[in-house]
């Protein structure tokens, strides 16, 4: 059985909750062909990526799927790419603010996800939630974590797949963000369950690209 390491974040900014962790917590321990191992991460550039690297070395997962909140988005968005750039007006939870800093000065400009995000987005929509592939994970802690994860995997664990999914606000946050879209937490949980199921199937199939009837990657 494959092991998938799933991470979510603690709350940050004005929010008392973060639906990424709240949803990850509610997932069952076994989903399809995969066993789920969970990790709650701080919203801190450096500590989040260090804790994730430690967990990858400890747990030896077959895939790593990190989840974060993207307030203002209306859909669940598997991320295509992480860029080598930290830049946010908001400070992280350790009080660190970064303006246009490279994550790794000698690292590549970007890393692409190694999870089948088109299939994941499709499966999420079938679970009843809106989903779309995203081509920016932002320039705050989530992008930083995804970049550091994919760098670690490429260099030290090339057989391990990695990716990131942003989720909208949960309905419980709507009072604090009346003009932003939100989804019921149950819907986010079902969506992540679908994402893990597809990732497990992808691992079980040997990580080959999937193609639809017309030969397009899906
Ligand atoms: N979202 C932030 C960081 C933590 C989280 O859940 C982001 O999108 O960078």
GROMACS .gro file of C-alpha atoms and ligand atoms in nm:
model
  227
    1UNK     CA    1   0.000   0.000   0.000
    2UNK     CA    2   0.134   0.344  -0.093
    3UNK     CA    3   0.191   0.607   0.174
    4UNK     CA    4   0.085   0.964   0.100
    5UNK     CA    5   0.206   1.241   0.328
    6UNK     CA    6  -0.060   1.510   0.352
    7UNK     CA    7   0.008   1.846   0.510
    8UNK     CA    8  -0.214   2.138   0.612
    9UNK     CA    9  -0.134   2.474   0.768
   10UNK     CA   10  -0.212   2.640   1.099
   11UNK     CA   11  -0.423   2.961   1.083
   12UNK     CA   12  -0.264   3.290   0.977
   13UNK     CA   13  -0.361   3.654   0.930
   14UNK     CA   14  -0.699   3.741   1.082
   15UNK     CA   15  -0.836   3.386   1.072
   16UNK     CA   16  -0.877   3.156   1.372
   17UNK     CA   17  -0.895   2.845   1.151
   18UNK     CA   18  -0.728   2.719   0.836
   19UNK     CA   19  -0.947   2.488   0.623
   20UNK     CA   20  -0.637   2.317   0.483
   21UNK     CA   21  -0.556   2.155   0.816
   22UNK     CA   22  -0.920   2.120   0.924
   23UNK     CA   23  -0.991   1.920   0.606
   24UNK     CA   24  -0.670   1.713   0.617
   25UNK     CA   25  -0.756   1.612   0.976
   26UNK     CA   26  -1.095   1.480   0.874
   27UNK     CA   27  -0.970   1.245   0.602
   28UNK     CA   28  -0.983   0.871   0.669
   29UNK     CA   29  -0.655   0.688   0.731
   30UNK     CA   30  -0.689   0.475   0.423
   31UNK     CA   31  -0.819   0.611   0.093
   32UNK     CA   32  -0.838   0.366  -0.198
   33UNK     CA   33  -0.490   0.216  -0.232
   34UNK     CA   34  -0.318   0.475  -0.012
   35UNK     CA   35  -0.241   0.513   0.356
   36UNK     CA   36  -0.253   0.874   0.475
   37UNK     CA   37   0.007   1.027   0.708
   38UNK     CA   38  -0.066   1.384   0.825
   39UNK     CA   39   0.144   1.679   0.929
   40UNK     CA   40   0.034   2.024   1.051
   41UNK     CA   41   0.274   2.297   0.943
   42UNK     CA   42   0.339   2.645   1.078
   43UNK     CA   43   0.285   2.939   0.843
   44UNK     CA   44   0.657   3.020   0.850
   45UNK     CA   45   0.878   3.023   0.542
   46UNK     CA   46   1.172   2.842   0.696
   47UNK     CA   47   1.019   2.618   0.961
   48UNK     CA   48   0.743   2.483   0.731
   49UNK     CA   49   0.993   2.360   0.473
   50UNK     CA   50   1.233   2.221   0.738
   51UNK     CA   51   0.953   2.030   0.914
   52UNK     CA   52   0.829   1.894   0.582
   53UNK     CA   53   1.178   1.775   0.484
   54UNK     CA   54   1.215   1.603   0.823
   55UNK     CA   55   0.879   1.429   0.777
   56UNK     CA   56   0.972   1.310   0.426
   57UNK     CA   57   1.298   1.162   0.562
   58UNK     CA   58   1.114   1.002   0.855
   59UNK     CA   59   0.800   0.868   0.684
   60UNK     CA   60   0.948   0.779   0.343
   61UNK     CA   61   0.617   0.846   0.163
   62UNK     CA   62   0.550   0.754  -0.200
   63UNK     CA   63   0.389   1.093  -0.260
   64UNK     CA   64   0.357   1.424  -0.076
   65UNK     CA   65   0.052   1.644  -0.112
   66UNK     CA   66   0.057   1.979   0.067
   67UNK     CA   67  -0.262   2.180   0.114
   68UNK     CA   68  -0.305   2.550   0.189
   69UNK     CA   69  -0.575   2.815   0.204
   70UNK     CA   70  -0.616   3.060  -0.083
   71UNK     CA   71  -0.872   3.311   0.048
   72UNK     CA   72  -1.060   3.471  -0.242
   73UNK     CA   73  -1.048   3.171  -0.475
   74UNK     CA   74  -1.381   3.008  -0.553
   75UNK     CA   75  -1.246   2.670  -0.664
   76UNK     CA   76  -1.013   2.404  -0.531
   77UNK     CA   77  -0.694   2.453  -0.726
   78UNK     CA   78  -0.420   2.194  -0.773
   79UNK     CA   79  -0.104   2.393  -0.846
   80UNK     CA   80   0.105   2.341  -1.161
   81UNK     CA   81   0.418   2.531  -1.063
   82UNK     CA   82   0.620   2.676  -0.776
   83UNK     CA   83   0.854   2.968  -0.845
   84UNK     CA   84   1.186   3.060  -0.683
   85UNK     CA   85   1.053   3.383  -0.532
   86UNK     CA   86   0.925   3.501  -0.193
   87UNK     CA   87   0.731   3.827  -0.198
   88UNK     CA   88   0.441   3.914   0.030
   89UNK     CA   89   0.326   4.223   0.218
   90UNK     CA   90   0.197   3.990   0.491
   91UNK     CA   91   0.450   3.866   0.745
   92UNK     CA   92   0.458   3.496   0.822
   93UNK     CA   93   0.360   3.374   1.170
   94UNK     CA   94   0.720   3.423   1.291
   95UNK     CA   95   0.706   3.789   1.186
   96UNK     CA   96   0.925   3.739   0.877
   97UNK     CA   97   0.840   3.957   0.578
   98UNK     CA   98   1.004   3.897   0.238
   99UNK     CA   99   1.005   4.129  -0.061
  100UNK     CA  100   1.139   3.979  -0.380
  101UNK     CA  101   1.383   3.727  -0.231
  102UNK     CA  102   1.504   3.413  -0.405
  103UNK     CA  103   1.414   3.097  -0.216
  104UNK     CA  104   1.732   2.923  -0.332
  105UNK     CA  105   1.976   3.166  -0.499
  106UNK     CA  106   2.128   2.886  -0.709
  107UNK     CA  107   1.803   2.698  -0.764
  108UNK     CA  108   1.606   2.682  -1.088
  109UNK     CA  109   1.344   2.948  -1.159
  110UNK     CA  110   1.060   2.702  -1.106
  111UNK     CA  111   0.956   2.344  -1.047
  112UNK     CA  112   0.652   2.175  -1.198
  113UNK     CA  113   0.437   1.948  -0.984
  114UNK     CA  114   0.496   1.577  -1.032
  115UNK     CA  115   0.138   1.476  -0.945
  116UNK     CA  116  -0.130   1.426  -1.217
  117UNK     CA  117  -0.312   1.752  -1.149
  118UNK     CA  118  -0.545   1.741  -1.449
  119UNK     CA  119  -0.675   1.403  -1.332
  120UNK     CA  120  -0.694   1.537  -0.979
  121UNK     CA  121  -0.895   1.844  -1.085
  122UNK     CA  122  -1.129   1.619  -1.284
  123UNK     CA  123  -1.180   1.384  -0.987
  124UNK     CA  124  -1.246   1.679  -0.755
  125UNK     CA  125  -1.517   1.809  -0.988
  126UNK     CA  126  -1.672   1.461  -0.991
  127UNK     CA  127  -1.674   1.472  -0.610
  128UNK     CA  128  -1.905   1.773  -0.639
  129UNK     CA  129  -1.662   2.061  -0.578
  130UNK     CA  130  -1.545   2.330  -0.821
  131UNK     CA  131  -1.184   2.268  -0.928
  132UNK     CA  132  -0.937   2.411  -1.177
  133UNK     CA  133  -0.565   2.374  -1.237
  134UNK     CA  134  -0.386   2.687  -1.114
  135UNK     CA  135  -0.069   2.828  -1.266
  136UNK     CA  136   0.035   3.034  -0.965
  137UNK     CA  137   0.071   2.924  -0.606
  138UNK     CA  138   0.135   3.287  -0.509
  139UNK     CA  139   0.458   3.416  -0.356
  140UNK     CA  140   0.394   3.355   0.015
  141UNK     CA  141   0.454   3.049   0.236
  142UNK     CA  142   0.255   2.804   0.021
  143UNK     CA  143   0.460   2.867  -0.293
  144UNK     CA  144   0.776   2.859  -0.080
  145UNK     CA  145   0.680   2.521   0.066
  146UNK     CA  146   0.592   2.375  -0.273
  147UNK     CA  147   0.922   2.497  -0.422
  148UNK     CA  148   1.127   2.354  -0.133
  149UNK     CA  149   0.935   2.024  -0.149
  150UNK     CA  150   0.991   1.975  -0.522
  151UNK     CA  151   1.358   2.072  -0.488
  152UNK     CA  152   1.404   1.816  -0.208
  153UNK     CA  153   1.225   1.543  -0.401
  154UNK     CA  154   1.413   1.605  -0.725
  155UNK     CA  155   1.750   1.592  -0.549
  156UNK     CA  156   1.706   1.336  -0.272
  157UNK     CA  157   1.388   1.138  -0.347
  158UNK     CA  158   1.343   1.135  -0.726
  159UNK     CA  159   1.090   0.849  -0.712
  160UNK     CA  160   0.856   1.043  -0.480
  161UNK     CA  161   0.579   1.255  -0.638
  162UNK     CA  162   0.490   1.593  -0.493
  163UNK     CA  163   0.231   1.861  -0.532
  164UNK     CA  164   0.020   2.131  -0.373
  165UNK     CA  165  -0.353   2.210  -0.360
  166UNK     CA  166  -0.500   2.544  -0.257
  167UNK     CA  167  -0.850   2.544  -0.107
  168UNK     CA  168  -1.093   2.838  -0.068
  169UNK     CA  169  -1.217   2.970   0.266
  170UNK     CA  170  -1.449   2.731   0.451
  171UNK     CA  171  -1.806   2.848   0.519
  172UNK     CA  172  -1.720   2.905   0.887
  173UNK     CA  173  -1.492   3.190   0.774
  174UNK     CA  174  -1.761   3.366   0.571
  175UNK     CA  175  -1.858   3.604   0.851
  176UNK     CA  176  -1.501   3.739   0.859
  177UNK     CA  177  -1.477   3.753   0.477
  178UNK     CA  178  -1.830   3.845   0.364
  179UNK     CA  179  -1.726   3.931   0.007
  180UNK     CA  180  -1.513   3.622  -0.057
  181UNK     CA  181  -1.633   3.285  -0.184
  182UNK     CA  182  -1.630   2.988   0.051
  183UNK     CA  183  -1.710   2.615   0.049
  184UNK     CA  184  -1.852   2.387   0.320
  185UNK     CA  185  -1.567   2.206   0.496
  186UNK     CA  186  -1.730   1.870   0.405
  187UNK     CA  187  -1.702   1.960   0.037
  188UNK     CA  188  -1.331   2.038   0.080
  189UNK     CA  189  -1.281   1.707   0.266
  190UNK     CA  190  -1.450   1.511  -0.014
  191UNK     CA  191  -1.239   1.695  -0.271
  192UNK     CA  192  -0.913   1.611  -0.094
  193UNK     CA  193  -1.026   1.252  -0.059
  194UNK     CA  194  -1.073   1.241  -0.437
  195UNK     CA  195  -0.728   1.396  -0.488
  196UNK     CA  196  -0.564   1.135  -0.265
  197UNK     CA  197  -0.755   0.852  -0.434
  198UNK     CA  198  -0.634   0.962  -0.780
  199UNK     CA  199  -0.279   1.008  -0.652
  200UNK     CA  200  -0.284   0.655  -0.509
  201UNK     CA  201  -0.411   0.514  -0.839
  202UNK     CA  202  -0.138   0.705  -1.021
  203UNK     CA  203   0.128   0.554  -0.794
  204UNK     CA  204  -0.022   0.206  -0.831
  205UNK     CA  205  -0.011   0.245  -1.211
  206UNK     CA  206   0.360   0.331  -1.201
  207UNK     CA  207   0.319   0.710  -1.244
  208UNK     CA  208   0.259   0.703  -1.618
  209UNK     CA  209   0.090   0.998  -1.787
  210UNK     CA  210  -0.282   0.951  -1.838
  211UNK     CA  211  -0.438   1.019  -2.175
  212UNK     CA  212  -0.798   1.067  -2.280
  213UNK     CA  213  -0.954   0.913  -2.593
  214UNK     CA  214  -0.802   1.190  -2.809
  215UNK     CA  215  -0.456   1.131  -2.669
  216UNK     CA  216  -0.446   1.448  -2.455
  217UNK     CA  217  -0.284   1.432  -2.113
  218UNK     CA  218  -0.563   1.428  -1.853
  219LIG     N1  219  -0.202   2.982   0.274
  219LIG     C1  220  -0.090   3.071   0.259
  219LIG     C2  221   0.013   3.025   0.356
  219LIG     C3  222  -0.057   2.928   0.446
  219LIG     C4  223  -0.187   2.903   0.383
  219LIG     O1  224  -0.271   2.822   0.422
  219LIG     C5  225  -0.041   3.083   0.115
  219LIG     O2  226  -0.123   3.067   0.021
  219LIG     O3  227   0.077   3.111   0.092
   0.00000   0.00000   0.00000
